[in-house]
């Protein structure tokens, strides 16, 4: 058995730096308690939690890979690209993710106006009280406020009723270009990974084009085992990884003990024949 395949990897989760509820340090402790031995914090469009995550992970004896989840618009839909193992001091990557998140404040205000028109005032201000980082207001913060204020029974119903990509209170966003996100990650020495491919509503032709384009740009991996996939999708995307020659990644996408279906370190291992994305990085 290789060193890589003996590791328990969780390479996708969120802290208070984006839309998670635990600090980077608390996440590291939870990951370690749950048996994770190689970990990455992948906040949305933000890398300011990386030093705390790395220091905490190393103090706990885990391998650490720097991480980020970049919001991208491709073929008129949002795709998330995870970057792993990059230099966190790379100026172009830092500037790229800063630009990517820069439209979030105005978008949040517009979402608040949409709720006001629907007869629910004060939602922008409410969401802000849930955002640990004022530059990173996410739909998740809106969802938490709306549940706490009694407008919806749970987070999922907020998305179903209001905030899904085509939801009545959502505001469409023009995120980073796929080529930019992959370039920032690669030029900072990292590996680019398509996050939770099973979540995208593309046609089979669009999926094929996404994989081809991503590969041409230097994208190297896809998430196969993720909290967003069903067990049937683990098998489906393992086949995609084999077919396109992608390395495979694994991550819970943990956000919160009370909201997330899958805890840190709780997912099954990757199929043994796939090359893990952390190969030769640890
Ligand atoms: P944003 O980056 O602000 O567009 O928010 C995206 C975040 O919202 C995702 O990372 C998830 O945390 C959350 N999210 C998106 N769609 C759903 C959904 N259908 N159910 C629950 N959470 C969702
Ligand atoms: Mn999120
Ligand atoms: Mn995502
Ligand atoms: Mn995520």
Short mmCIF file of C-alpha atoms in Angstrom, two decimals, residues 2-274:
data_model
loop_
_atom_site.label_atom_id
_atom_site.label_comp_id
_atom_site.label_asym_id
_atom_site.label_seq_id
_atom_site.Cartn_x
_atom_site.Cartn_y
_atom_site.Cartn_z
CA UNK A 2 1.39 3.41 -0.92
CA UNK A 3 1.77 6.24 1.61
CA UNK A 4 -0.95 8.16 -0.23
CA UNK A 5 -3.60 5.48 -0.02
CA UNK A 6 -3.16 4.98 3.73
CA UNK A 7 -4.11 8.60 4.46
CA UNK A 8 -7.60 9.65 5.51
CA UNK A 9 -8.17 12.73 3.38
CA UNK A 10 -10.71 15.52 3.72
CA UNK A 11 -9.84 18.23 1.23
CA UNK A 12 -12.94 20.42 1.18
CA UNK A 13 -14.54 22.41 4.01
CA UNK A 14 -15.46 25.95 5.06
CA UNK A 15 -14.62 28.14 8.06
CA UNK A 16 -15.89 31.47 9.41
CA UNK A 17 -13.61 33.06 6.80
CA UNK A 18 -16.35 32.14 4.27
CA UNK A 19 -19.67 30.44 5.04
CA UNK A 20 -18.73 27.86 7.66
CA UNK A 21 -19.51 28.33 11.35
CA UNK A 22 -16.24 27.05 12.89
CA UNK A 23 -12.88 28.83 12.91
CA UNK A 24 -10.00 27.29 10.93
CA UNK A 25 -8.49 26.09 14.23
CA UNK A 26 -11.74 24.49 15.44
CA UNK A 27 -12.10 22.74 12.08
CA UNK A 28 -8.56 21.38 12.32
CA UNK A 29 -9.33 19.98 15.78
CA UNK A 30 -12.57 18.42 14.60
CA UNK A 31 -10.89 16.90 11.53
CA UNK A 32 -8.09 15.44 13.64
CA UNK A 33 -10.52 14.01 16.24
CA UNK A 34 -12.42 12.38 13.38
CA UNK A 35 -9.29 10.65 12.13
CA UNK A 36 -8.37 12.91 9.19
CA UNK A 37 -4.64 12.73 8.43
CA UNK A 38 -4.48 14.98 5.36
CA UNK A 39 -6.63 18.06 5.45
CA UNK A 40 -7.38 21.26 3.54
CA UNK A 41 -9.49 24.30 4.35
CA UNK A 42 -11.13 25.50 1.11
CA UNK A 43 -13.01 28.71 1.84
CA UNK A 44 -14.99 30.33 -0.97
CA UNK A 45 -12.94 32.98 -2.80
CA UNK A 46 -10.71 33.62 0.25
CA UNK A 47 -7.32 32.43 1.42
CA UNK A 48 -6.97 34.51 4.60
CA UNK A 49 -7.68 31.47 6.80
CA UNK A 50 -4.76 29.46 5.42
CA UNK A 51 -2.05 30.33 7.94
CA UNK A 52 -4.27 29.49 10.93
CA UNK A 53 -5.45 26.26 9.29
CA UNK A 54 -1.94 25.14 8.36
CA UNK A 55 -0.44 25.93 11.78
CA UNK A 56 -3.28 24.17 13.62
CA UNK A 57 -3.12 21.16 11.30
CA UNK A 58 0.63 20.76 11.72
CA UNK A 59 0.40 21.12 15.52
CA UNK A 60 -2.10 18.24 15.46
CA UNK A 61 0.16 16.09 13.28
CA UNK A 62 -1.96 16.26 10.11
CA UNK A 63 -0.57 16.84 6.64
CA UNK A 64 -1.88 20.15 5.37
CA UNK A 65 -2.59 21.26 1.78
CA UNK A 66 -3.41 24.92 1.19
CA UNK A 67 -6.91 25.24 -0.24
CA UNK A 68 -9.50 27.50 -1.83
CA UNK A 69 -12.82 27.07 -3.63
CA UNK A 70 -13.09 29.60 -6.46
CA UNK A 71 -16.48 30.61 -7.89
CA UNK A 72 -16.45 30.40 -11.70
CA UNK A 73 -19.04 31.07 -14.38
CA UNK A 74 -18.86 28.61 -17.26
CA UNK A 75 -21.57 28.18 -19.92
CA UNK A 76 -23.84 30.54 -17.97
CA UNK A 77 -23.75 28.47 -14.77
CA UNK A 78 -21.69 28.51 -11.61
CA UNK A 79 -18.93 25.93 -11.27
CA UNK A 80 -16.67 25.66 -8.23
CA UNK A 81 -12.97 25.05 -8.78
CA UNK A 82 -10.98 23.90 -5.77
CA UNK A 83 -7.28 24.74 -5.68
CA UNK A 84 -4.95 22.61 -3.55
CA UNK A 85 -1.29 22.82 -2.60
CA UNK A 86 -0.59 26.34 -3.91
CA UNK A 87 1.76 28.97 -2.46
CA UNK A 88 -0.52 31.03 -0.17
CA UNK A 89 1.72 34.08 -0.63
CA UNK A 90 1.28 34.15 -4.41
CA UNK A 91 0.18 37.71 -5.24
CA UNK A 92 -1.71 36.89 -8.45
CA UNK A 93 -3.81 34.20 -6.77
CA UNK A 94 -4.56 36.50 -3.87
CA UNK A 95 -5.60 39.28 -6.24
CA UNK A 96 -7.66 36.85 -8.34
CA UNK A 97 -9.72 35.63 -5.42
CA UNK A 98 -10.07 39.20 -4.11
CA UNK A 99 -11.51 40.26 -7.48
CA UNK A 100 -13.76 37.21 -7.53
CA UNK A 101 -15.34 38.07 -4.19
CA UNK A 102 -15.51 41.81 -4.89
CA UNK A 103 -19.02 41.71 -6.35
CA UNK A 104 -20.48 39.95 -3.31
CA UNK A 105 -21.36 43.06 -1.28
CA UNK A 106 -23.53 44.59 -4.03
CA UNK A 107 -25.06 41.25 -4.81
CA UNK A 108 -25.97 40.80 -1.15
CA UNK A 109 -27.66 44.21 -1.14
CA UNK A 110 -29.65 43.27 -4.25
CA UNK A 111 -30.72 39.97 -2.69
CA UNK A 112 -31.89 41.98 0.33
CA UNK A 113 -33.95 44.21 -1.99
CA UNK A 114 -35.48 41.15 -3.63
CA UNK A 115 -36.61 39.87 -0.23
CA UNK A 116 -38.01 43.31 0.66
CA UNK A 117 -40.08 43.20 -2.55
CA UNK A 118 -41.32 39.77 -1.47
CA UNK A 119 -42.47 41.33 1.82
CA UNK A 120 -39.52 40.28 4.02
CA UNK A 121 -37.54 43.40 5.04
CA UNK A 122 -34.21 43.56 6.88
CA UNK A 123 -32.74 40.46 5.27
CA UNK A 124 -29.50 42.10 4.06
CA UNK A 125 -28.76 43.45 7.55
CA UNK A 126 -29.74 40.09 9.03
CA UNK A 127 -27.44 38.14 6.72
CA UNK A 128 -24.55 40.48 7.56
CA UNK A 129 -24.81 39.59 11.25
CA UNK A 130 -24.06 35.98 10.24
CA UNK A 131 -21.07 36.78 8.02
CA UNK A 132 -17.77 36.38 9.88
CA UNK A 133 -15.99 38.13 7.00
CA UNK A 134 -17.75 41.25 5.63
CA UNK A 135 -16.10 40.70 2.22
CA UNK A 136 -17.59 37.25 1.97
CA UNK A 137 -21.36 37.34 2.26
CA UNK A 138 -22.70 34.08 0.87
CA UNK A 139 -26.20 32.80 0.22
CA UNK A 140 -25.61 30.52 3.20
CA UNK A 141 -25.56 33.57 5.52
CA UNK A 142 -28.94 34.65 4.12
CA UNK A 143 -30.27 31.15 4.64
CA UNK A 144 -29.10 31.06 8.27
CA UNK A 145 -30.78 34.39 9.01
CA UNK A 146 -34.07 33.40 7.34
CA UNK A 147 -34.21 30.14 9.32
CA UNK A 148 -33.33 31.85 12.62
CA UNK A 149 -35.93 34.58 11.97
CA UNK A 150 -38.59 31.92 11.42
CA UNK A 151 -39.22 32.52 7.70
CA UNK A 152 -38.20 28.98 6.69
CA UNK A 153 -37.87 25.73 8.66
CA UNK A 154 -34.35 24.87 7.48
CA UNK A 155 -31.50 25.90 5.18
CA UNK A 156 -32.57 23.62 2.36
CA UNK A 157 -36.06 25.15 2.22
CA UNK A 158 -34.52 28.63 1.89
CA UNK A 159 -32.67 27.45 -1.22
CA UNK A 160 -35.70 25.58 -2.54
CA UNK A 161 -38.03 28.55 -2.02
CA UNK A 162 -35.82 31.58 -2.66
CA UNK A 163 -32.09 31.25 -3.25
CA UNK A 164 -31.35 28.36 -5.63
CA UNK A 165 -29.53 29.51 -8.79
CA UNK A 166 -32.91 30.21 -10.46
CA UNK A 167 -34.65 31.11 -7.18
CA UNK A 168 -37.03 34.08 -6.95
CA UNK A 169 -34.76 36.09 -4.60
CA UNK A 170 -31.40 35.08 -6.10
CA UNK A 171 -29.21 37.45 -8.09
CA UNK A 172 -27.21 35.99 -10.95
CA UNK A 173 -23.45 36.54 -10.69
CA UNK A 174 -20.64 36.75 -13.21
CA UNK A 175 -17.88 34.96 -11.33
CA UNK A 176 -14.28 34.35 -12.46
CA UNK A 177 -13.53 32.73 -15.85
CA UNK A 178 -12.59 29.06 -15.74
CA UNK A 179 -9.30 29.81 -17.47
CA UNK A 180 -8.45 32.50 -14.91
CA UNK A 181 -9.19 30.31 -11.89
CA UNK A 182 -7.14 27.42 -13.26
CA UNK A 183 -4.30 29.77 -14.19
CA UNK A 184 -4.17 31.44 -10.75
CA UNK A 185 -4.01 28.05 -9.05
CA UNK A 186 -1.45 26.56 -11.42
CA UNK A 187 0.82 29.59 -11.48
CA UNK A 188 0.83 29.50 -7.66
CA UNK A 189 2.07 25.90 -7.91
CA UNK A 190 -1.25 24.23 -7.01
CA UNK A 191 -3.57 21.64 -8.53
CA UNK A 192 -6.99 22.60 -9.89
CA UNK A 193 -9.93 20.35 -9.09
CA UNK A 194 -13.54 20.47 -10.35
CA UNK A 195 -15.60 20.50 -7.14
CA UNK A 196 -18.71 18.30 -6.81
CA UNK A 197 -19.35 17.78 -10.56
CA UNK A 198 -22.58 15.95 -9.75
CA UNK A 199 -24.18 19.22 -8.68
CA UNK A 200 -24.04 20.97 -12.04
CA UNK A 201 -27.05 21.05 -14.31
CA UNK A 202 -25.20 20.72 -17.62
CA UNK A 203 -26.18 18.58 -20.58
CA UNK A 204 -23.94 15.57 -21.37
CA UNK A 205 -22.39 17.56 -24.24
CA UNK A 206 -21.67 20.50 -21.93
CA UNK A 207 -20.13 18.16 -19.33
CA UNK A 208 -17.84 16.65 -21.96
CA UNK A 209 -16.83 20.12 -23.08
CA UNK A 210 -16.22 21.22 -19.45
CA UNK A 211 -13.90 18.25 -18.84
CA UNK A 212 -12.06 18.73 -22.16
CA UNK A 213 -11.64 22.47 -21.63
CA UNK A 214 -10.56 22.05 -18.01
CA UNK A 215 -7.98 19.47 -19.04
CA UNK A 216 -6.65 21.66 -21.87
CA UNK A 217 -6.25 24.51 -19.39
CA UNK A 218 -4.17 22.29 -17.12
CA UNK A 219 -6.89 21.19 -14.68
CA UNK A 220 -5.78 17.93 -13.11
CA UNK A 221 -8.47 16.49 -10.86
CA UNK A 222 -12.17 16.14 -10.02
CA UNK A 223 -13.92 15.46 -6.76
CA UNK A 224 -15.20 11.91 -6.82
CA UNK A 225 -16.11 11.31 -3.18
CA UNK A 226 -17.77 14.46 -1.81
CA UNK A 227 -20.56 15.25 0.62
CA UNK A 228 -22.50 16.55 -2.40
CA UNK A 229 -22.49 13.18 -4.20
CA UNK A 230 -24.62 10.11 -3.64
CA UNK A 231 -22.86 6.72 -3.50
CA UNK A 232 -24.04 6.13 -7.09
CA UNK A 233 -22.30 9.37 -8.07
CA UNK A 234 -19.05 8.18 -6.42
CA UNK A 235 -19.11 5.41 -9.04
CA UNK A 236 -20.24 7.69 -11.87
CA UNK A 237 -17.47 10.25 -11.31
CA UNK A 238 -14.81 7.64 -10.62
CA UNK A 239 -15.51 6.51 -14.20
CA UNK A 240 -15.17 10.10 -15.43
CA UNK A 241 -11.81 10.40 -13.63
CA UNK A 242 -10.62 7.18 -15.32
CA UNK A 243 -11.95 8.21 -18.73
CA UNK A 244 -10.35 11.65 -18.74
CA UNK A 245 -7.22 10.70 -16.81
CA UNK A 246 -8.02 13.03 -13.91
CA UNK A 247 -6.69 12.54 -10.40
CA UNK A 248 -9.41 12.17 -7.79
CA UNK A 249 -10.21 14.21 -4.70
CA UNK A 250 -12.27 13.59 -1.60
CA UNK A 251 -13.90 16.11 0.75
CA UNK A 252 -16.91 16.44 3.01
CA UNK A 253 -17.71 20.11 2.10
CA UNK A 254 -18.40 20.49 5.81
CA UNK A 255 -19.91 23.86 6.83
CA UNK A 256 -21.54 23.37 10.23
CA UNK A 257 -22.17 20.65 12.85
CA UNK A 258 -25.91 21.37 12.76
CA UNK A 259 -26.31 21.84 9.00
CA UNK A 260 -23.91 19.52 7.22
CA UNK A 261 -25.00 16.01 6.37
CA UNK A 262 -21.41 14.75 6.28
CA UNK A 263 -18.90 15.43 9.04
CA UNK A 264 -15.19 15.97 8.45
CA UNK A 265 -13.51 12.64 7.80
CA UNK A 266 -16.77 10.71 7.51
CA UNK A 267 -16.74 9.82 3.81
CA UNK A 268 -15.54 6.51 2.38
CA UNK A 269 -12.07 6.35 0.78
CA UNK A 270 -11.51 6.88 -2.94
CA UNK A 271 -11.61 3.80 -5.18
CA UNK A 272 -8.15 2.25 -4.87
CA UNK A 273 -7.29 2.38 -8.59
CA UNK A 274 -7.69 6.17 -8.84
#
